[in-house]
Coordinates of C-alpha atoms and ligand atoms in Angstrom, one line a residue:
M178 CA 65.9 52.9 150.0
E179 CA 68.6 51.1 148.0
T180 CA 71.7 52.8 146.5
I181 CA 73.4 51.2 143.5
K182 CA 76.8 52.4 142.5
G183 CA 77.6 52.8 138.8
I184 CA 79.7 55.0 136.5
P185 CA 78.7 58.6 136.1
V186 CA 78.5 59.4 132.4
S187 CA 76.3 62.5 132.0
S188 CA 75.9 65.0 134.8
G189 CA 72.8 66.3 136.4
V190 CA 70.4 64.8 138.9
V191 CA 66.9 63.6 138.3
I192 CA 64.1 62.3 140.6
G193 CA 61.7 60.3 138.5
R194 CA 59.9 57.0 138.0
V195 CA 61.3 53.8 136.6
I196 CA 60.3 52.4 133.3
L197 CA 62.1 49.1 132.9
L198 CA 63.1 48.3 129.4
D199 CA 63.6 44.7 128.3
D200 CA 65.9 44.6 125.4
V201 CA 64.6 43.5 122.1
G202 CA 66.2 42.3 118.9
S203 CA 69.9 43.1 118.9
T204 CA 70.6 42.5 122.5
S205 CA 68.8 40.2 124.9
V206 CA 65.8 39.6 127.0
P207 CA 67.0 38.5 130.4
R208 CA 66.4 35.0 131.4
R209 CA 64.0 35.0 134.3
P210 CA 63.3 31.6 135.8
I211 CA 59.8 30.5 136.6
E212 CA 58.4 27.9 138.9
P213 CA 56.9 24.7 137.4
G214 CA 53.5 25.9 138.6
E215 CA 53.8 29.0 136.4
V216 CA 54.3 27.2 133.1
D217 CA 50.6 27.1 132.1
R218 CA 50.3 30.8 132.8
E219 CA 53.4 31.6 130.7
I220 CA 52.1 29.5 127.8
E221 CA 48.8 31.3 128.0
R222 CA 50.6 34.7 128.0
F223 CA 52.4 33.7 124.9
E224 CA 49.2 32.5 123.2
T225 CA 47.4 35.7 124.0
A226 CA 50.3 37.8 122.7
R227 CA 50.6 35.7 119.6
L228 CA 46.9 36.0 118.8
A229 CA 46.9 39.7 119.5
S230 CA 49.9 40.1 117.1
I231 CA 48.1 38.1 114.4
D232 CA 45.0 40.3 114.8
E233 CA 47.1 43.4 114.5
L234 CA 48.9 42.0 111.4
D235 CA 45.6 41.0 109.8
R236 CA 44.4 44.6 110.2
L237 CA 47.7 46.0 108.8
H238 CA 47.5 43.6 105.9
R239 CA 44.0 44.8 105.0
E240 CA 45.0 48.4 105.3
A241 CA 48.2 47.9 103.2
R242 CA 46.3 46.0 100.5
E243 CA 43.8 48.9 100.1
E244 CA 46.5 51.6 100.1
M245 CA 49.3 49.9 98.3
G246 CA 48.0 46.8 96.5
P247 CA 48.3 43.1 97.2
E248 CA 52.0 42.8 96.3
A249 CA 53.1 45.4 98.8
A250 CA 50.8 43.9 101.5
K251 CA 52.3 40.5 101.1
I252 CA 54.9 41.0 103.7
F253 CA 52.2 40.9 106.4
L254 CA 51.1 37.5 105.2
F255 CA 54.6 36.3 105.7
H256 CA 54.5 37.7 109.3
I257 CA 51.1 36.0 110.0
G258 CA 52.4 32.8 108.5
A259 CA 55.5 32.8 110.7
L260 CA 53.5 33.4 113.8
S261 CA 51.2 30.5 112.9
D262 CA 54.0 28.2 112.1
N263 CA 53.7 25.4 114.7
R264 CA 56.9 23.6 113.8
A265 CA 59.3 26.5 113.6
V266 CA 57.8 29.0 116.1
V267 CA 54.9 28.1 118.2
E268 CA 55.9 24.7 119.5
P269 CA 59.6 25.5 120.1
I270 CA 58.6 28.5 122.3
K271 CA 56.1 26.5 124.3
K272 CA 58.6 23.7 124.7
M273 CA 61.3 26.1 126.0
I274 CA 58.9 27.6 128.5
R275 CA 58.0 24.0 129.7
E276 CA 61.4 22.5 129.7
D277 CA 63.7 25.4 130.5
L278 CA 61.3 27.0 132.9
V279 CA 61.7 30.5 131.5
T280 CA 59.3 33.4 130.8
A281 CA 57.4 33.6 127.6
E282 CA 59.4 36.6 126.5
H283 CA 62.7 35.0 127.0
A284 CA 61.6 31.8 125.2
A285 CA 60.3 33.9 122.3
W286 CA 63.5 35.9 122.1
R287 CA 65.7 32.8 122.0
V288 CA 63.7 31.0 119.4
F289 CA 63.7 34.1 117.1
R290 CA 67.3 34.8 117.8
D291 CA 68.3 31.3 116.9
M292 CA 66.2 31.5 113.7
S293 CA 67.8 34.8 112.8
A294 CA 71.3 33.2 113.3
R295 CA 70.3 30.3 111.0
F296 CA 69.0 32.7 108.4
A297 CA 72.2 34.8 108.6
S298 CA 74.4 31.8 108.0
K299 CA 72.5 30.8 104.7
K300 CA 74.2 31.7 101.4
D301 CA 70.8 32.4 99.8
T302 CA 70.1 36.1 100.2
T303 CA 66.3 35.6 100.4
F304 CA 66.8 34.1 103.8
R305 CA 69.1 36.9 104.9
S306 CA 66.7 39.5 103.7
K307 CA 64.0 38.0 106.0
I308 CA 66.0 38.7 109.1
S309 CA 64.7 42.2 109.6
D310 CA 61.2 40.7 109.3
L311 CA 62.0 38.3 112.1
N312 CA 63.1 41.2 114.2
D313 CA 60.0 43.1 113.5
L314 CA 57.9 40.1 114.4
L315 CA 59.8 39.5 117.7
A316 CA 59.4 43.2 118.6
R317 CA 55.6 42.9 117.9
L318 CA 55.3 39.8 120.0
L319 CA 57.4 41.3 122.8
K320 CA 55.3 44.5 122.7
H321 CA 52.3 42.4 123.6
L322 CA 54.1 40.4 126.2
I323 CA 56.1 43.0 128.0
G324 CA 55.2 46.3 126.2
H325 CA 58.0 47.7 124.2
K326 CA 57.6 50.9 126.1
I327 CA 59.8 53.1 124.0
D328 CA 57.3 52.7 121.1
E329 CA 54.5 53.8 123.3
P330 CA 55.2 57.4 124.4
A331 CA 51.7 57.7 125.7
R332 CA 52.5 55.3 128.5
L333 CA 55.5 57.4 129.6
D334 CA 55.1 60.0 132.2
T335 CA 57.0 63.3 132.1
D336 CA 59.5 62.1 134.7
T337 CA 60.4 58.8 133.1
V338 CA 63.7 57.3 134.0
I339 CA 64.6 54.5 131.6
V340 CA 66.3 51.6 133.4
A341 CA 67.7 48.9 131.0
R342 CA 70.4 46.3 130.9
D343 CA 72.0 48.2 128.0
L344 CA 71.0 50.8 125.5
T345 CA 72.2 51.3 122.0
P346 CA 73.2 54.8 120.9
S347 CA 70.3 54.9 118.5
Q348 CA 67.8 53.8 121.1
T349 CA 69.1 56.6 123.3
A350 CA 68.9 59.2 120.5
A351 CA 65.3 58.1 119.9
F352 CA 64.1 58.8 123.4
D353 CA 61.0 61.0 123.7
R354 CA 62.7 64.1 125.2
E355 CA 59.5 65.4 126.6
R356 CA 59.1 62.5 128.9
V357 CA 62.4 60.7 129.4
V358 CA 64.5 62.6 131.9
A359 CA 67.4 60.3 132.6
F360 CA 68.6 56.7 132.2
A361 CA 70.5 54.1 134.2
T362 CA 71.9 50.8 132.8
D363 CA 73.5 47.6 134.1
L364 CA 76.2 47.7 131.5
G365 CA 78.3 50.4 129.8
G366 CA 81.4 52.6 130.0
K367 CA 82.0 56.3 130.2
T368 CA 83.2 56.7 126.6
S369 CA 80.6 54.4 125.0
H370 CA 78.6 56.1 122.3
T371 CA 75.4 55.7 124.4
A372 CA 77.1 57.8 127.1
I373 CA 78.2 60.3 124.5
V374 CA 74.6 60.6 123.2
A375 CA 73.4 61.1 126.8
R376 CA 75.8 64.1 127.1
A377 CA 74.8 65.4 123.8
L378 CA 71.1 65.4 124.8
G379 CA 71.9 66.7 128.3
L380 CA 70.3 63.6 129.8
P381 CA 71.7 62.7 133.3
A382 CA 72.9 59.1 133.1
V383 CA 74.6 56.4 135.1
V384 CA 75.9 53.2 133.5
G385 CA 77.5 50.0 134.8
C386 CA 75.0 49.7 137.6
Q387 CA 75.4 45.9 137.2
S388 CA 72.3 44.6 139.1
L389 CA 70.0 47.5 138.7
T390 CA 67.5 45.9 136.3
R391 CA 67.0 43.0 138.7
R392 CA 66.3 45.3 141.6
A393 CA 64.2 48.0 140.0
S394 CA 60.5 47.7 139.0
D395 CA 58.2 49.7 136.9
G396 CA 56.8 52.9 138.5
Q397 CA 59.3 52.8 141.4
R398 CA 60.7 56.2 142.5
I399 CA 64.4 56.6 141.5
I400 CA 67.1 59.2 141.8
V401 CA 69.7 59.2 139.0
D402 CA 72.8 61.1 140.2
G403 CA 74.8 61.6 137.0
E404 CA 77.5 63.5 139.0
R405 CA 78.4 60.9 141.5
G406 CA 77.3 57.9 139.5
I407 CA 74.6 56.4 141.7
A408 CA 71.0 55.3 141.3
I409 CA 68.8 55.4 144.4
L410 CA 65.7 53.2 144.4
D411 CA 62.8 54.3 146.7
P412 CA 64.7 57.3 148.1
D413 CA 63.5 58.4 151.5
D414 CA 62.1 61.9 152.0
A415 CA 65.3 63.3 153.5
T416 CA 67.3 62.1 150.5
V417 CA 64.8 63.5 148.0
A418 CA 65.0 66.9 149.8
R419 CA 68.8 66.8 149.8
Y420 CA 68.8 66.1 146.1
R421 CA 66.4 68.9 145.4
D422 CA 68.9 71.3 147.1
L423 CA 71.8 69.8 145.1
D424 CA 69.8 70.3 141.9
E425 CA 69.3 73.9 142.7
Q426 CA 72.9 74.5 143.4
A427 CA 73.9 72.8 140.2
R428 CA 71.6 75.0 138.2
A429 CA 73.0 78.1 139.9
R430 CA 76.5 76.9 139.0
L431 CA 75.5 76.4 135.4
L432 CA 74.2 79.9 135.1
E433 CA 77.5 81.2 136.5
L434 CA 79.4 79.2 133.9
R435 CA 77.2 80.6 131.1
D436 CA 78.7 84.0 131.8
L437 CA 81.9 82.7 130.4
A438 CA 80.5 82.1 127.0
D439 CA 81.6 85.5 125.6
L440 CA 85.1 85.4 127.1
P441 CA 88.0 84.1 125.1
A442 CA 89.5 80.7 125.9
V443 CA 93.0 82.0 126.6
T444 CA 95.4 80.7 129.2
A445 CA 96.6 83.0 132.0
D446 CA 99.8 83.5 130.1
G447 CA 98.0 84.5 127.0
V448 CA 98.0 81.4 124.8
E449 CA 94.8 81.0 122.8
I450 CA 93.1 77.6 122.9
E451 CA 90.6 76.9 120.2
L452 CA 87.5 75.4 121.8
L453 CA 85.2 73.6 119.5
G454 CA 82.1 71.4 119.9
N455 CA 81.5 67.7 119.2
I456 CA 78.0 67.0 117.8
E457 CA 75.9 64.1 116.8
F458 CA 73.0 66.0 115.3
P459 CA 73.2 69.3 113.3
D460 CA 70.8 71.1 115.7
E461 CA 73.4 70.8 118.5
I462 CA 75.5 73.5 116.8
A463 CA 73.3 76.3 118.3
G464 CA 74.1 74.9 121.8
V465 CA 77.9 74.7 121.0
L466 CA 77.9 78.4 120.0
E467 CA 75.8 79.4 122.9
A468 CA 78.2 77.6 125.3
G469 CA 81.1 79.6 123.8
G470 CA 82.5 77.2 121.3
V471 CA 83.9 78.7 118.1
G472 CA 82.9 76.0 115.7
V473 CA 82.5 72.2 115.3
G474 CA 85.6 70.0 115.7
L475 CA 83.7 66.7 115.2
Y476 CA 80.4 65.9 113.6
R477 CA 79.7 62.2 114.1
T478 CA 77.7 61.6 110.9
E479 CA 77.0 58.0 111.7
F480 CA 74.0 59.2 113.7
L481 CA 72.3 60.0 110.4
Y482 CA 72.3 56.3 109.8
L483 CA 71.6 55.2 113.3
T484 CA 68.5 57.3 113.7
A485 CA 66.9 56.4 110.4
N486 CA 65.1 53.2 109.5
T487 CA 66.5 53.1 106.0
E488 CA 69.9 54.3 104.7
P489 CA 69.8 58.1 104.3
T490 CA 69.9 59.1 100.6
E491 CA 72.5 61.5 99.2
D492 CA 69.8 64.3 99.4
D493 CA 69.0 63.5 103.0
Q494 CA 72.7 63.7 103.9
Y495 CA 73.2 66.9 101.8
K496 CA 70.4 68.5 103.7
A497 CA 72.0 67.6 107.1
Y498 CA 75.5 68.8 106.0
K499 CA 74.1 72.0 104.5
A500 CA 72.2 72.7 107.7
C501 CA 75.5 72.4 109.6
V502 CA 77.2 74.7 107.1
D503 CA 74.5 77.3 107.5
L504 CA 74.5 77.0 111.3
A505 CA 78.3 77.2 111.5
A506 CA 78.2 80.3 109.2
G507 CA 81.8 80.2 108.2
R508 CA 83.2 79.0 111.5
P509 CA 85.3 75.8 111.6
L510 CA 83.3 72.7 110.7
T511 CA 84.9 69.3 110.7
I512 CA 82.6 66.5 109.4
R513 CA 83.7 63.0 110.0
T514 CA 82.7 60.3 107.6
M515 CA 80.5 57.6 109.1
D516 CA 82.0 55.6 111.9
L517 CA 79.6 52.7 111.9
G518 CA 80.3 49.4 113.6
A519 CA 81.5 48.3 117.1
D520 CA 78.9 49.8 119.4
K521 CA 77.2 51.8 116.6
Y522 CA 75.5 49.3 114.4
T523 CA 72.5 49.7 112.1
Q524 CA 69.7 47.2 112.1
A525 CA 71.3 45.5 109.1
R526 CA 74.6 45.0 110.9
A527 CA 73.0 43.8 114.1
E528 CA 72.0 40.6 112.2
T529 CA 75.6 39.6 111.6
P530 CA 77.3 40.2 114.9
E531 CA 81.0 40.0 115.0
R532 CA 82.9 38.2 117.7
N533 CA 85.2 41.2 118.4
P534 CA 83.4 44.2 116.9
F535 CA 85.8 46.9 118.1
L536 CA 88.5 45.0 116.2
G537 CA 86.3 44.2 113.4
L538 CA 84.6 45.7 110.3
R539 CA 84.3 49.2 111.8
S540 CA 84.5 52.7 110.6
I541 CA 86.7 53.5 107.6
R542 CA 87.1 49.7 107.1
Y543 CA 83.4 49.3 106.7
C544 CA 83.3 52.3 104.3
L545 CA 86.0 50.8 102.2
Q546 CA 84.1 47.6 101.9
N547 CA 80.8 49.4 101.1
L548 CA 81.9 51.8 98.4
P549 CA 78.5 52.8 97.0
M550 CA 77.4 53.8 100.5
F551 CA 80.7 55.6 101.2
K552 CA 80.6 57.4 97.8
T553 CA 77.0 58.6 98.5
Q554 CA 78.2 60.2 101.7
L555 CA 81.2 61.8 100.1
R556 CA 79.1 63.2 97.2
A557 CA 76.7 64.7 99.7
L558 CA 79.6 66.2 101.7
L559 CA 81.2 67.7 98.6
R560 CA 78.0 69.2 97.5
A561 CA 77.6 70.9 100.9
S562 CA 81.2 72.2 100.7
A563 CA 80.0 74.5 97.9
D564 CA 77.8 76.3 100.5
G565 CA 80.5 77.0 103.1
P566 CA 83.8 75.8 104.5
I567 CA 83.9 72.1 105.5
K568 CA 86.8 69.8 106.5
V569 CA 86.4 66.1 105.9
M570 CA 87.8 63.6 108.4
F571 CA 88.3 59.9 108.1
P572 CA 87.9 57.8 111.3
L573 CA 89.9 54.9 112.6
V574 CA 92.6 55.1 109.9
T575 CA 95.1 52.3 110.7
T576 CA 97.3 52.1 107.6
V577 CA 98.6 54.6 105.1
A578 CA 97.0 52.6 102.3
E579 CA 93.6 53.1 104.0
F580 CA 94.0 56.8 104.1
R581 CA 95.2 56.9 100.4
R582 CA 92.3 54.8 99.3
A583 CA 89.7 56.8 101.2
R584 CA 91.1 60.0 99.6
M585 CA 91.1 58.4 96.2
I586 CA 87.5 57.6 96.5
L587 CA 86.9 61.2 97.6
R588 CA 88.6 62.3 94.3
D589 CA 86.4 59.9 92.3
A590 CA 83.4 61.5 93.9
M591 CA 84.9 64.9 92.9
E592 CA 85.3 63.8 89.3
D593 CA 81.7 62.5 89.2
L594 CA 80.4 65.9 90.4
E595 CA 82.6 67.7 88.1
D596 CA 81.3 65.7 85.1
A597 CA 77.8 66.5 86.2
G598 CA 78.6 70.2 86.6
V599 CA 77.8 70.2 90.4
P600 CA 79.9 72.7 92.4
F601 CA 82.1 71.8 95.3
D602 CA 85.2 73.0 97.2
R603 CA 88.1 71.6 95.2
D604 CA 90.5 72.4 98.1
I605 CA 88.5 70.8 100.8
P606 CA 90.9 69.9 103.6
V607 CA 91.1 66.1 104.2
G608 CA 92.2 64.9 107.6
M609 CA 92.1 61.9 109.8
M610 CA 91.4 60.8 113.3
V611 CA 94.4 59.5 115.2
E612 CA 92.8 56.9 117.4
V613 CA 94.7 53.7 116.7
P614 CA 98.2 53.2 118.1
S615 CA 99.5 52.4 114.6
A616 CA 98.5 55.8 113.3
A617 CA 100.0 57.5 116.3
I618 CA 103.3 55.6 116.0
Q619 CA 103.4 56.4 112.3
A620 CA 102.2 59.9 112.7
A621 CA 105.2 61.4 110.8
T622 CA 104.2 59.3 107.8
F623 CA 100.6 60.3 108.0
A624 CA 101.4 63.9 108.6
R625 CA 102.9 64.2 105.1
E626 CA 99.6 63.0 103.7
A627 CA 96.8 64.3 105.9
D628 CA 95.8 68.0 106.0
F629 CA 95.1 67.7 109.8
F630 CA 94.9 65.3 112.7
S631 CA 92.3 64.9 115.4
I632 CA 93.3 62.7 118.3
G633 CA 90.5 60.5 119.3
T634 CA 91.4 59.6 122.9
N635 CA 88.3 57.4 123.4
D636 CA 89.6 54.8 121.0
L637 CA 93.3 55.6 121.3
I638 CA 93.1 54.7 125.1
Q639 CA 91.0 51.6 124.4
Y640 CA 93.3 50.3 121.8
T641 CA 96.6 51.3 123.5
L642 CA 95.6 49.8 126.9
A643 CA 93.4 46.9 125.4
V644 CA 90.4 48.1 127.5
D645 CA 87.0 47.9 126.0
R646 CA 85.5 51.4 126.3
T647 CA 82.0 50.1 126.8
N648 CA 82.7 47.5 129.4
E649 CA 82.0 48.4 133.0
R650 CA 84.0 45.5 134.3
V651 CA 87.3 47.0 133.0
A652 CA 86.3 50.7 133.5
G653 CA 88.9 51.0 136.3
L654 CA 91.6 50.1 133.8
Y655 CA 90.6 52.8 131.3
A656 CA 93.3 55.3 132.2
P657 CA 93.6 58.5 130.0
A658 CA 96.7 59.6 131.9
H659 CA 98.6 56.4 131.3
P660 CA 102.2 57.3 130.3
A661 CA 101.9 55.1 127.2
V662 CA 98.9 57.1 126.0
L663 CA 100.7 60.4 126.8
K664 CA 103.8 59.3 124.9
L665 CA 101.7 58.6 121.8
I666 CA 100.0 61.9 122.0
R667 CA 103.3 63.7 122.4
D668 CA 104.7 62.0 119.3
V669 CA 101.6 62.9 117.3
V670 CA 101.9 66.5 118.2
R671 CA 105.6 66.5 117.4
A672 CA 105.0 64.9 114.0
G673 CA 102.2 67.4 113.3
G674 CA 104.6 70.3 114.2
R675 CA 107.3 68.9 111.9
Y676 CA 105.0 68.8 108.9
D677 CA 102.7 71.7 109.6
T678 CA 99.8 69.4 110.1
P679 CA 97.4 70.9 112.7
V680 CA 96.6 68.6 115.6
S681 CA 93.4 68.8 117.7
C682 CA 91.9 66.4 120.2
C683 CA 88.2 65.4 120.1
G684 CA 88.0 62.5 122.6
E685 CA 85.9 62.8 125.7
A686 CA 89.0 63.1 127.9
A687 CA 89.7 66.5 126.3
A688 CA 86.9 67.8 128.6
E689 CA 88.3 66.2 131.8
P690 CA 89.9 68.7 134.2
D691 CA 92.7 66.2 134.9
F692 CA 93.4 65.6 131.2
A693 CA 93.0 68.8 129.3
P694 CA 96.0 70.4 131.1
L695 CA 98.1 67.4 129.9
L696 CA 96.9 68.0 126.3
I697 CA 97.8 71.6 126.5
G698 CA 101.1 70.8 128.1
L699 CA 101.9 68.4 125.3
G700 CA 101.2 71.1 122.7
V701 CA 97.6 70.6 121.6
R702 CA 95.9 74.0 121.0
T703 CA 92.5 72.9 119.7
L704 CA 90.1 70.9 121.9
S705 CA 86.7 69.7 120.7
V706 CA 84.2 68.6 123.4
T707 CA 80.5 68.2 124.0
A708 CA 78.7 71.5 124.3
S709 CA 78.0 71.3 128.0
A710 CA 81.7 70.8 128.8
I711 CA 82.8 74.0 127.0
P712 CA 82.1 76.5 129.8
P713 CA 83.9 74.5 132.6
L714 CA 86.7 73.8 130.3
K715 CA 87.0 77.4 129.3
R716 CA 87.1 78.4 133.0
L717 CA 89.9 75.8 133.6
I718 CA 91.9 77.1 130.6
R719 CA 91.7 80.6 131.8
S720 CA 93.1 79.7 135.2
L721 CA 96.1 77.7 133.9
T722 CA 99.4 78.8 132.2
V723 CA 100.9 76.8 129.4
K724 CA 104.2 76.8 131.2
R725 CA 102.6 75.0 134.2
C726 CA 100.8 72.6 131.9
E727 CA 104.1 71.8 130.2
R728 CA 105.7 71.0 133.5
I729 CA 102.7 68.9 134.6
A730 CA 102.8 66.9 131.3
K731 CA 106.5 66.4 131.5
K732 CA 106.3 65.0 134.9
A733 CA 103.2 62.9 134.3
I734 CA 104.8 61.2 131.2
S735 CA 107.8 60.3 133.3
F736 CA 105.9 58.1 135.8
D737 CA 106.0 54.4 135.5
S738 CA 102.4 53.9 136.2
E739 CA 99.1 55.5 135.3
V740 CA 98.0 55.5 138.9
E741 CA 100.9 57.8 139.9
A742 CA 100.5 59.9 136.8
A743 CA 96.7 60.4 137.4
A744 CA 97.2 61.1 141.1
Y745 CA 99.9 63.7 140.4
V746 CA 97.9 65.5 137.7
R747 CA 94.8 65.6 139.9
D748 CA 96.7 66.9 142.8
R749 CA 98.4 69.6 140.7
V750 CA 95.2 70.8 139.0
R751 CA 93.3 70.8 142.2
K752 CA 95.8 73.2 143.6
L753 CA 95.9 75.4 140.5
A754 CA 92.2 75.5 139.8
P755 CA 90.3 74.5 142.9
D756 CA 86.9 74.8 141.3
A757 CA 87.8 72.5 138.3
F758 CA 86.4 69.5 140.1
D759 CA 83.3 71.2 141.4
G760 CA 81.1 68.3 142.0
W761 CA 78.3 67.9 144.5
S762 CA 79.4 67.3 148.0
I763 CA 76.7 65.3 149.6
D764 CA 78.1 64.6 153.0
Ligands
PEP910 C1 87.4 59.0 119.8 O1 87.5 57.8 119.6 O2 88.0 59.6 120.7 C2 86.4 59.7 119.0 C3 86.2 61.0 119.2 O3 85.5 59.0 118.2 P1 84.3 58.2 118.7 O4 84.1 58.5 120.2 O5 83.1 58.5 117.9 O6 84.8 56.7 118.5
MG911 MG1 86.7 56.9 117.8

């Protein structure tokens, strides 16, 4: 039995079997050294996989030619040609196996990755357009070498635990939910979008387990404890029995919490807190309402792009937004325009990695540089606004010019629709995320322009403290209760109050028992959290008074350090609401 400590990101416990995922395409295939005596075997593995891929492509070419004609089928000839190219592909891979003493899959990945980088740097767009073909080819080759198991659900058992170095949010969203019951990764942070998707799917998960992929092997028994943040390989019988008990206790607690769904989220001194849900997919709305949420405070629309192979059309998007409008049935519904980039990249963007993606072409910046795509989304959103109330929210606004420009493009889209006689809500509220320190510092300026603010603590914390939210190595420095963060939030709430601009918070920290009281104490009255967090948050709210929260916030903000502030808040909340930190006590 081996216990590996990581970061808990999605609660629940699961006992299952490991499926080890080697990364393909955008990330990496780990370098596994081989002995000189293993070179011939690796070269043979490569040859077998290459020939099997060519056979497969040959068959696909024939089928495509019959169904779609020779022109459309040509792409498979390019793939076959590339896999038969001795100079550019076959010999370099063999040479790397021989000279660098690495596995066939690692050598193939490196050769294809280098080729993609060369193509990406070319001015000629024909080269760049071939990058996704190279990725497809690599995926095919790797499937034959190591089995790209996610593509083969038949291979997965119903208790599959995915173990991977890292997972993208879209990989996670694409899991076969019938079979995949949990995941654990070497890398990652609590507020990464992969972790957020895990919570949305109710999938227990632990990230930042550092060496897990090196220790785990396919088929091995594993416990993923998403509560305490541990993965246990080959658990002994006593441990399995203990975890079965804990699982039962947790289920019983969940049932108890469900009873709260119909009770109002009101503090003990009678102040109403609006509890909304964060969603990534329209069908999560039912879960939000069932859990006692009164609407949607954040719909992360980028998942429409991340879960599709091609860019969603205006109609695809309209359907998704209309589905939300119908499900929300007149309740609050805030739809955020796409927040692509950083850890949420589409296939196309993965080809041109940025050195510093969280500071790069992300979110509203990406939209403002890709206007046709942005306008398509805005048109779809406006069309859906004719079917029921929607608020539009722009993410990662950093400058006033950005907000004005985004709103101007929204107006352009309105004019287009008007000319075409398409109905929409002319008074649609237009707000922004406050998740960059510049926006928080200039909140008074923004408050005169925006119809509402939603504080995004996930990013606000990362940018204020210069801590990558996805990096397990600095996870200990990611401190929501840092006085610097609290001061920014305080100022945003004050600015909102001065200009009648409603302020909500939709970051993950809004669901934390040692952070939500601070938000309430600082004056935030609307919290938007993942569906599963709504019941415990409601219970916490009902056991606190605003007066107490104000006192706690005032004191926390006065500390010099985040360590003192966090310890103080935790201690206070523990006393006021002893069940707020209900975890699983194992010992
Ligand atoms: C945030 O940054 O807090 C937020 C809600 O947005 P996202 O997590 O999608 O970046
Ligand atoms: Mg954000």
